[in-house]
mmCIF file of C-alpha atoms and ligand atoms in Angstrom:
data_model
loop_
_atom_site.group_PDB
_atom_site.id
_atom_site.type_symbol
_atom_site.label_atom_id
_atom_site.label_comp_id
_atom_site.label_asym_id
_atom_site.label_seq_id
_atom_site.Cartn_x
_atom_site.Cartn_y
_atom_site.Cartn_z
ATOM 1 C CA MET A 1 122.102 93.332 116.848
ATOM 2 C CA LYS A 2 124.980 92.314 114.560
ATOM 3 C CA HIS A 3 123.140 91.752 111.271
ATOM 4 C CA LEU A 4 119.721 92.216 109.703
ATOM 5 C CA LEU A 5 118.990 88.786 108.270
ATOM 6 C CA LYS A 6 115.272 88.283 108.988
ATOM 7 C CA MET A 7 112.479 89.757 111.123
ATOM 8 C CA LEU A 8 112.429 86.585 113.241
ATOM 9 C CA ASP A 9 115.821 87.627 114.683
ATOM 10 C CA LEU A 10 114.676 91.049 115.932
ATOM 11 C CA SER A 11 113.087 91.814 119.291
ATOM 12 C CA LYS A 12 110.223 94.276 119.567
ATOM 13 C CA GLU A 13 112.629 96.696 121.306
ATOM 14 C CA GLU A 14 115.114 96.472 118.420
ATOM 15 C CA ILE A 15 112.351 97.118 115.891
ATOM 16 C CA ILE A 16 111.136 100.177 117.793
ATOM 17 C CA GLU A 17 114.702 101.487 118.194
ATOM 18 C CA ILE A 18 115.255 101.232 114.431
ATOM 19 C CA LEU A 19 111.943 102.970 113.709
ATOM 20 C CA ASN A 20 112.699 105.778 116.193
ATOM 21 C CA LEU A 21 116.112 106.357 114.644
ATOM 22 C CA ALA A 22 114.565 106.236 111.158
ATOM 23 C CA ASP A 23 112.070 108.950 112.162
ATOM 24 C CA GLN A 24 114.932 111.061 113.511
ATOM 25 C CA LEU A 25 117.029 110.614 110.352
ATOM 26 C CA LYS A 26 114.016 111.501 108.205
ATOM 27 C CA TYR A 27 113.529 114.682 110.242
ATOM 28 C CA GLU A 28 117.215 115.577 109.941
ATOM 29 C CA LEU A 29 117.208 115.039 106.186
ATOM 30 C CA LYS A 30 114.072 117.159 105.703
ATOM 31 C CA HIS A 31 115.622 119.949 107.807
ATOM 32 C CA ASN A 32 119.052 119.808 106.153
ATOM 33 C CA ILE A 33 120.706 118.714 109.396
ATOM 34 C CA PRO A 34 123.866 116.745 108.487
ATOM 35 C CA HIS A 35 124.106 113.226 109.948
ATOM 36 C CA PRO A 36 127.443 111.762 108.795
ATOM 37 C CA HIS A 37 127.408 108.737 111.115
ATOM 38 C CA LEU A 38 129.233 106.512 108.624
ATOM 39 C CA GLN A 39 132.054 108.755 107.481
ATOM 40 C CA GLY A 40 134.931 106.666 106.142
ATOM 41 C CA LYS A 41 132.831 103.472 105.973
ATOM 42 C CA SER A 42 132.041 101.427 102.862
ATOM 43 C CA LEU A 43 129.001 99.258 102.128
ATOM 44 C CA GLY A 44 129.202 96.563 99.464
ATOM 45 C CA MET A 45 125.839 95.910 97.798
ATOM 46 C CA ILE A 46 125.579 92.493 96.107
ATOM 47 C CA PHE A 47 122.615 92.094 93.739
ATOM 48 C CA GLN A 48 121.664 88.706 92.281
ATOM 49 C CA LYS A 49 118.215 90.050 91.347
ATOM 50 C CA ALA A 50 116.927 93.302 89.840
ATOM 51 C CA SER A 51 116.139 96.327 91.996
ATOM 52 C CA THR A 52 115.066 99.943 91.791
ATOM 53 C CA ARG A 53 114.194 100.979 95.364
ATOM 54 C CA THR A 54 116.663 98.845 97.289
ATOM 55 C CA ARG A 55 119.651 99.816 95.182
ATOM 56 C CA VAL A 56 118.913 103.526 95.000
ATOM 57 C CA SER A 57 117.844 103.910 98.634
ATOM 58 C CA PHE A 58 120.901 102.077 100.003
ATOM 59 C CA GLU A 59 123.264 103.892 97.665
ATOM 60 C CA THR A 60 121.803 107.332 98.410
ATOM 61 C CA GLY A 61 121.416 106.543 102.098
ATOM 62 C CA MET A 62 125.066 105.565 102.437
ATOM 63 C CA TYR A 63 126.086 108.782 100.671
ATOM 64 C CA GLN A 64 123.892 110.860 103.005
ATOM 65 C CA LEU A 65 125.529 109.174 106.005
ATOM 66 C CA GLY A 66 128.956 110.209 104.721
ATOM 67 C CA GLY A 67 129.911 106.684 103.630
ATOM 68 C CA HIS A 68 130.745 104.997 100.344
ATOM 69 C CA PRO A 69 128.399 102.518 98.638
ATOM 70 C CA LEU A 70 129.756 99.973 96.142
ATOM 71 C CA PHE A 71 127.277 98.406 93.720
ATOM 72 C CA LEU A 72 128.387 94.806 93.128
ATOM 73 C CA SER A 73 126.414 93.025 90.441
ATOM 74 C CA ALA A 74 126.648 89.286 91.011
ATOM 75 C CA SER A 75 127.241 88.773 87.299
ATOM 76 C CA ASP A 76 130.431 90.860 87.584
ATOM 77 C CA LEU A 77 131.670 89.243 90.798
ATOM 78 C CA GLN A 78 133.462 85.889 90.947
ATOM 79 C CA ILE A 79 130.458 84.723 93.002
ATOM 80 C CA GLY A 80 128.625 84.663 89.660
ATOM 81 C CA ARG A 81 131.253 82.183 88.414
ATOM 82 C CA GLY A 82 130.914 79.914 91.415
ATOM 83 C CA GLU A 83 133.302 81.349 94.035
ATOM 84 C CA PRO A 84 131.833 80.173 97.360
ATOM 85 C CA VAL A 85 129.979 82.726 99.405
ATOM 86 C CA GLN A 86 132.131 81.821 102.422
ATOM 87 C CA ASP A 87 135.287 82.927 100.557
ATOM 88 C CA THR A 88 133.621 86.027 99.159
ATOM 89 C CA ALA A 89 132.559 86.979 102.695
ATOM 90 C CA ARG A 90 136.037 86.519 104.117
ATOM 91 C CA VAL A 91 137.595 88.613 101.346
ATOM 92 C CA LEU A 92 135.062 91.447 101.380
ATOM 93 C CA SER A 93 135.277 91.790 105.158
ATOM 94 C CA ARG A 94 138.921 92.822 104.740
ATOM 95 C CA TYR A 95 137.967 95.734 102.451
ATOM 96 C CA ILE A 96 134.580 97.026 103.524
ATOM 97 C CA ASP A 97 132.521 97.627 106.660
ATOM 98 C CA GLY A 98 129.175 96.085 105.757
ATOM 99 C CA ILE A 99 127.410 94.015 103.090
ATOM 100 C CA MET A 100 123.909 94.331 101.743
ATOM 101 C CA ILE A 101 122.859 91.333 99.684
ATOM 102 C CA ARG A 102 119.807 90.580 97.532
ATOM 103 C CA THR A 103 119.705 86.971 96.469
ATOM 104 C CA PHE A 104 117.590 83.819 96.233
ATOM 105 C CA GLU A 105 118.450 81.554 99.151
ATOM 106 C CA GLN A 106 118.251 82.731 102.739
ATOM 107 C CA LYS A 107 121.117 80.350 103.541
ATOM 108 C CA GLU A 108 123.478 82.369 101.380
ATOM 109 C CA VAL A 109 122.769 85.475 103.471
ATOM 110 C CA GLU A 110 123.148 83.561 106.726
ATOM 111 C CA ASP A 111 126.460 82.092 105.469
ATOM 112 C CA LEU A 112 127.768 85.542 104.561
ATOM 113 C CA ALA A 113 126.993 86.678 108.095
ATOM 114 C CA GLU A 114 128.604 83.627 109.647
ATOM 115 C CA PHE A 115 131.828 83.753 107.667
ATOM 116 C CA GLY A 116 132.285 87.464 107.005
ATOM 117 C CA GLY A 117 132.744 89.050 110.403
ATOM 118 C CA ILE A 118 131.104 92.285 109.234
ATOM 119 C CA PRO A 119 127.436 93.304 109.408
ATOM 120 C CA VAL A 120 125.217 91.746 106.725
ATOM 121 C CA ILE A 121 121.890 93.248 105.664
ATOM 122 C CA ASN A 122 119.322 91.153 103.819
ATOM 123 C CA GLY A 123 118.059 93.200 100.865
ATOM 124 C CA LEU A 124 115.533 90.454 99.929
ATOM 125 C CA THR A 125 115.659 86.697 99.622
ATOM 126 C CA ASP A 126 113.005 84.207 98.561
ATOM 127 C CA PHE A 127 112.255 83.816 102.294
ATOM 128 C CA CYS A 128 112.019 87.394 103.479
ATOM 129 C CA HIS A 129 112.394 91.131 102.940
ATOM 130 C CA PRO A 130 113.116 92.692 106.346
ATOM 131 C CA CYS A 131 114.223 96.120 105.017
ATOM 132 C CA GLN A 132 110.884 96.535 103.259
ATOM 133 C CA VAL A 133 108.916 95.559 106.332
ATOM 134 C CA LEU A 134 110.808 97.988 108.567
ATOM 135 C CA ALA A 135 109.833 100.722 106.077
ATOM 136 C CA ASP A 136 106.229 99.464 106.102
ATOM 137 C CA LEU A 137 106.107 99.550 109.897
ATOM 138 C CA MET A 138 107.590 103.038 109.874
ATOM 139 C CA THR A 139 104.902 104.179 107.425
ATOM 140 C CA ILE A 140 102.072 102.552 109.377
ATOM 141 C CA ARG A 141 103.199 104.264 112.567
ATOM 142 C CA GLU A 142 103.565 107.555 110.699
ATOM 143 C CA PHE A 143 99.986 107.411 109.396
ATOM 144 C CA LYS A 144 98.288 105.718 112.361
ATOM 145 C CA GLY A 145 100.347 107.017 115.290
ATOM 146 C CA GLN A 146 100.826 103.645 117.023
ATOM 147 C CA PHE A 147 100.630 99.866 116.496
ATOM 148 C CA ASP A 148 98.534 98.808 119.471
ATOM 149 C CA GLY A 149 94.954 98.033 118.567
ATOM 150 C CA LEU A 150 95.631 97.965 114.815
ATOM 151 C CA LYS A 151 94.867 95.096 112.460
ATOM 152 C CA MET A 152 97.176 94.476 109.504
ATOM 153 C CA CYS A 153 95.912 92.319 106.648
ATOM 154 C CA PHE A 154 97.984 90.701 103.891
ATOM 155 C CA ILE A 155 96.334 89.348 100.747
ATOM 156 C CA GLY A 156 98.117 87.211 98.158
ATOM 157 C CA ASP A 157 101.248 85.114 97.909
ATOM 158 C CA GLY A 158 102.632 83.749 101.183
ATOM 159 C CA ASN A 159 106.097 84.643 100.000
ATOM 160 C CA ASN A 160 108.959 86.862 101.222
ATOM 161 C CA MET A 161 106.761 89.893 101.924
ATOM 162 C CA ALA A 162 104.024 87.935 103.712
ATOM 163 C CA ASN A 163 106.651 86.067 105.755
ATOM 164 C CA SER A 164 108.239 89.295 106.965
ATOM 165 C CA LEU A 165 104.998 91.213 107.433
ATOM 166 C CA ILE A 166 103.424 88.539 109.610
ATOM 167 C CA VAL A 167 106.449 88.399 111.916
ATOM 168 C CA GLY A 168 107.050 92.164 111.894
ATOM 169 C CA GLY A 169 103.394 93.035 112.390
ATOM 170 C CA LEU A 170 102.928 90.624 115.305
ATOM 171 C CA LYS A 171 106.194 91.698 116.960
ATOM 172 C CA ALA A 172 105.216 95.351 116.634
ATOM 173 C CA GLY A 173 101.963 94.624 118.463
ATOM 174 C CA MET A 174 99.355 94.492 115.698
ATOM 175 C CA ALA A 175 96.761 91.829 115.002
ATOM 176 C CA VAL A 176 97.631 90.188 111.672
ATOM 177 C CA SER A 177 95.472 88.352 109.156
ATOM 178 C CA ALA A 178 96.618 86.752 105.910
ATOM 179 C CA ALA A 179 94.553 85.481 103.004
ATOM 180 C CA CYS A 180 96.573 83.114 100.807
ATOM 181 C CA PRO A 181 95.375 80.409 98.418
ATOM 182 C CA GLU A 182 96.078 76.746 99.136
ATOM 183 C CA GLY A 183 99.605 75.878 98.045
ATOM 184 C CA TYR A 184 100.836 79.434 98.551
ATOM 185 C CA HIS A 185 100.810 79.695 102.328
ATOM 186 C CA PRO A 186 103.531 81.499 104.309
ATOM 187 C CA ASP A 187 106.678 79.622 105.324
ATOM 188 C CA LYS A 188 106.404 77.015 108.093
ATOM 189 C CA ARG A 189 108.947 78.914 110.258
ATOM 190 C CA VAL A 190 106.639 81.929 110.128
ATOM 191 C CA LEU A 191 103.476 79.960 110.848
ATOM 192 C CA ASP A 192 105.245 78.277 113.773
ATOM 193 C CA PHE A 193 106.074 81.699 115.162
ATOM 194 C CA ALA A 194 102.568 83.081 114.546
ATOM 195 C CA LYS A 195 100.671 80.144 116.044
ATOM 196 C CA ASP A 196 101.334 81.438 119.576
ATOM 197 C CA PHE A 197 99.443 84.659 118.825
ATOM 198 C CA ASP A 198 95.652 84.644 119.262
ATOM 199 C CA CYS A 199 95.531 87.752 117.088
ATOM 200 C CA PHE A 200 96.900 85.896 114.014
ATOM 201 C CA GLU A 201 94.564 84.470 111.396
ATOM 202 C CA LEU A 202 95.314 82.605 108.154
ATOM 203 C CA THR A 203 92.355 82.173 105.819
ATOM 204 C CA ASP A 204 91.568 81.597 102.154
ATOM 205 C CA SER A 205 89.052 84.455 102.125
ATOM 206 C CA PRO A 206 90.399 87.938 101.286
ATOM 207 C CA VAL A 207 87.178 89.616 102.481
ATOM 208 C CA LYS A 208 87.324 87.774 105.795
ATOM 209 C CA ALA A 209 90.976 88.695 106.268
ATOM 210 C CA ALA A 210 90.231 92.340 105.482
ATOM 211 C CA GLN A 211 87.359 92.592 107.988
ATOM 212 C CA ASN A 212 87.968 95.733 110.081
ATOM 213 C CA ALA A 213 91.593 95.953 108.944
ATOM 214 C CA ASP A 214 93.456 99.218 109.476
ATOM 215 C CA VAL A 215 96.160 98.347 106.962
ATOM 216 C CA VAL A 216 95.720 96.276 103.785
ATOM 217 C CA ILE A 217 98.867 94.991 102.095
ATOM 218 C CA THR A 218 99.573 92.935 99.008
ATOM 219 C CA ASP A 219 102.474 91.856 96.801
ATOM 220 C CA VAL A 220 102.964 90.571 93.272
ATOM 221 C CA TRP A 221 101.629 87.151 92.325
ATOM 222 C CA ALA A 222 104.876 86.095 90.617
ATOM 223 C CA SER A 223 108.036 87.216 92.390
ATOM 224 C CA MET A 224 111.528 87.581 90.956
ATOM 225 C CA GLY A 225 112.726 84.151 89.891
ATOM 226 C CA GLN A 226 109.154 82.883 89.384
ATOM 227 C CA GLU A 227 108.596 84.440 85.976
ATOM 228 C CA GLY A 228 108.167 80.981 84.422
ATOM 229 C CA GLU A 229 105.203 80.299 86.730
ATOM 230 C CA ALA A 230 103.421 83.563 85.941
ATOM 231 C CA GLU A 231 100.525 81.984 84.029
ATOM 232 C CA LYS A 232 99.921 79.241 86.609
ATOM 233 C CA ARG A 233 100.047 81.822 89.383
ATOM 234 C CA ARG A 234 97.670 84.193 87.590
ATOM 235 C CA LYS A 235 95.088 81.394 87.784
ATOM 236 C CA ALA A 236 95.890 80.393 91.376
ATOM 237 C CA PHE A 237 95.570 83.969 92.641
ATOM 238 C CA GLN A 238 92.261 84.838 90.954
ATOM 239 C CA GLY A 239 90.165 86.507 93.637
ATOM 240 C CA TYR A 240 93.203 87.445 95.751
ATOM 241 C CA GLN A 241 93.108 91.046 94.659
ATOM 242 C CA VAL A 242 92.973 94.231 96.716
ATOM 243 C CA ASN A 243 89.899 95.852 95.194
ATOM 244 C CA ASP A 244 86.777 97.788 96.216
ATOM 245 C CA GLU A 245 85.152 94.698 97.736
ATOM 246 C CA VAL A 246 88.145 94.013 99.972
ATOM 247 C CA MET A 247 88.480 97.688 100.918
ATOM 248 C CA ALA A 248 84.768 97.802 101.805
ATOM 249 C CA ALA A 249 85.383 95.068 104.384
ATOM 250 C CA ALA A 250 88.294 97.003 105.886
ATOM 251 C CA ARG A 251 87.844 100.038 108.112
ATOM 252 C CA ALA A 252 86.760 103.186 106.312
ATOM 253 C CA ASP A 253 90.092 104.850 107.127
ATOM 254 C CA ALA A 254 92.217 101.810 106.210
ATOM 255 C CA MET A 255 95.529 102.491 104.552
ATOM 256 C CA VAL A 256 97.115 100.435 101.772
ATOM 257 C CA GLN A 257 100.747 99.375 101.451
ATOM 258 C CA HIS A 258 102.522 97.784 98.494
ATOM 259 C CA CYS A 259 106.263 97.144 98.397
ATOM 260 C CA LEU A 260 106.319 97.793 94.641
ATOM 261 C CA PRO A 261 106.715 97.098 91.788
ATOM 262 C CA ALA A 262 102.917 96.737 91.443
ATOM 263 C CA HIS A 263 100.985 94.922 88.730
ATOM 264 C CA ARG A 264 97.797 96.890 88.368
ATOM 265 C CA GLU A 265 94.631 94.825 87.873
ATOM 266 C CA GLU A 266 96.451 91.723 89.137
ATOM 267 C CA GLU A 267 97.110 91.900 92.897
ATOM 268 C CA ILE A 268 95.635 95.408 93.184
ATOM 269 C CA THR A 269 93.231 97.462 91.095
ATOM 270 C CA GLU A 270 94.358 100.719 89.545
ATOM 271 C CA LYS A 271 91.572 102.452 91.462
ATOM 272 C CA VAL A 272 92.642 101.267 94.919
ATOM 273 C CA PHE A 273 96.315 101.808 94.091
ATOM 274 C CA GLU A 274 95.803 105.405 93.003
ATOM 275 C CA ALA A 275 93.433 106.189 95.882
ATOM 276 C CA HIS A 276 96.239 105.181 98.275
ATOM 277 C CA ALA A 277 99.228 106.342 96.239
ATOM 278 C CA ASN A 278 100.327 108.845 98.902
ATOM 279 C CA GLU A 279 100.676 106.021 101.473
ATOM 280 C CA ILE A 280 102.368 103.685 98.998
ATOM 281 C CA PHE A 281 104.959 106.220 97.846
ATOM 282 C CA GLU A 282 105.637 107.382 101.410
ATOM 283 C CA GLU A 283 106.336 103.700 102.105
ATOM 284 C CA ALA A 284 108.800 103.674 99.187
ATOM 285 C CA GLU A 285 110.482 106.831 100.529
ATOM 286 C CA ASN A 286 110.709 105.311 103.993
ATOM 287 C CA ARG A 287 112.975 102.572 102.625
ATOM 288 C CA LEU A 288 115.660 105.253 102.603
ATOM 289 C CA HIS A 289 115.155 106.336 106.205
ATOM 290 C CA ALA A 290 114.615 102.862 107.672
ATOM 291 C CA GLN A 291 117.708 101.447 105.961
ATOM 292 C CA LYS A 292 119.831 104.395 107.049
ATOM 293 C CA ALA A 293 118.763 103.604 110.603
ATOM 294 C CA VAL A 294 119.722 99.950 110.129
ATOM 295 C CA MET A 295 123.123 100.890 108.716
ATOM 296 C CA VAL A 296 123.820 103.301 111.588
ATOM 297 C CA LYS A 297 122.795 100.685 114.153
ATOM 298 C CA LEU A 298 124.999 98.034 112.555
ATOM 299 C CA MET A 299 127.969 99.964 111.256
ATOM 300 C CA ALA A 300 128.539 103.141 113.287
ATOM 301 C CA ASP A 301 131.353 103.150 115.860
ATOM 302 C CA LYS A 302 132.479 99.648 114.995
HETATM 303 N N1 CP B 1 110.345 96.947 97.077
HETATM 304 C C1 CP B 1 111.560 96.680 96.608
HETATM 305 O O1 CP B 1 112.386 96.007 97.231
HETATM 306 O O2 CP B 1 111.811 97.244 95.403
HETATM 307 P P1 CP B 1 113.026 96.923 94.440
HETATM 308 O O3 CP B 1 112.857 95.513 93.956
HETATM 309 O O4 CP B 1 112.887 97.925 93.325
HETATM 310 O O5 CP B 1 114.303 97.090 95.178
HETATM 311 N N1 NVA B 2 107.818 89.371 96.302
HETATM 312 C C1 NVA B 2 108.512 90.305 95.462
HETATM 313 C C2 NVA B 2 108.949 91.499 96.228
HETATM 314 C C3 NVA B 2 109.634 92.551 95.415
HETATM 315 C C4 NVA B 2 110.148 93.687 96.229
HETATM 316 C C5 NVA B 2 109.696 89.603 94.825
HETATM 317 O O1 NVA B 2 110.382 88.850 95.524
HETATM 318 O O2 NVA B 2 109.932 89.802 93.636
#
């Protein structure tokens, strides 16, 4: 594993290895056991979109690993003035040991990886959000003990989160269902991957998707960069809400995950959100541990 660009690139074994290391790093942090695997290493963090969790968890995680994080706002870099990503990659790789990038196009991340020669971590694109899904898988395993026999259900926009959850959930060994309205289905590359799994279902019915689910997951209706479509999307996603009706279809002990930020009373009701807040905020915490594991895997002893 040279980069973390998308869940489609990872094998089940690689996913489990990352999750095992993440559990170990979480244990070490909680027990004040130092783990300076990245002493002397620097991570450049390029942000073309806003962030709370991704920025703070990468920055803190790098510090805890003994390394040095650099926050690089795209508006301050020459990339924001049109310097090609290929040139940026070739320059940065002479200064730093790894790049985390949050941007719009998946191609930009893939180009950075191709031209840079140092590990690249995708911190969210319009296509996918692998760091978030590794944290989600870590949280699911923490609460449920294993993946086998579980059903994960996604309700809402077939966007970056749905794309990564479907691939990550199926690779981890869960059954996966997704309820998305017409016109907002997951990416074709993801559906092509999922079509070989009997345990994958795409429907337009949230209640059907949630039937007997062990994990119910949703995401915002209008993602970053889609603010101008918010009103149109609010209409399109009516009924695609994680609420009491959906939770009644799921198993009685079903857990809820949300990558955050959440829009209460849109994709999830306040009631369901607060009833599952402990799972949702553990998921947010696990960003830290899962990403530290990714950084160690990609950047230690290189
Ligand atoms: N879930 C997530 O990626 O959060 P941020 O946008 O705050 O980084
Ligand atoms: N789908 C959301 C996820 C935020 C973490 C977005 O892209 O804005």
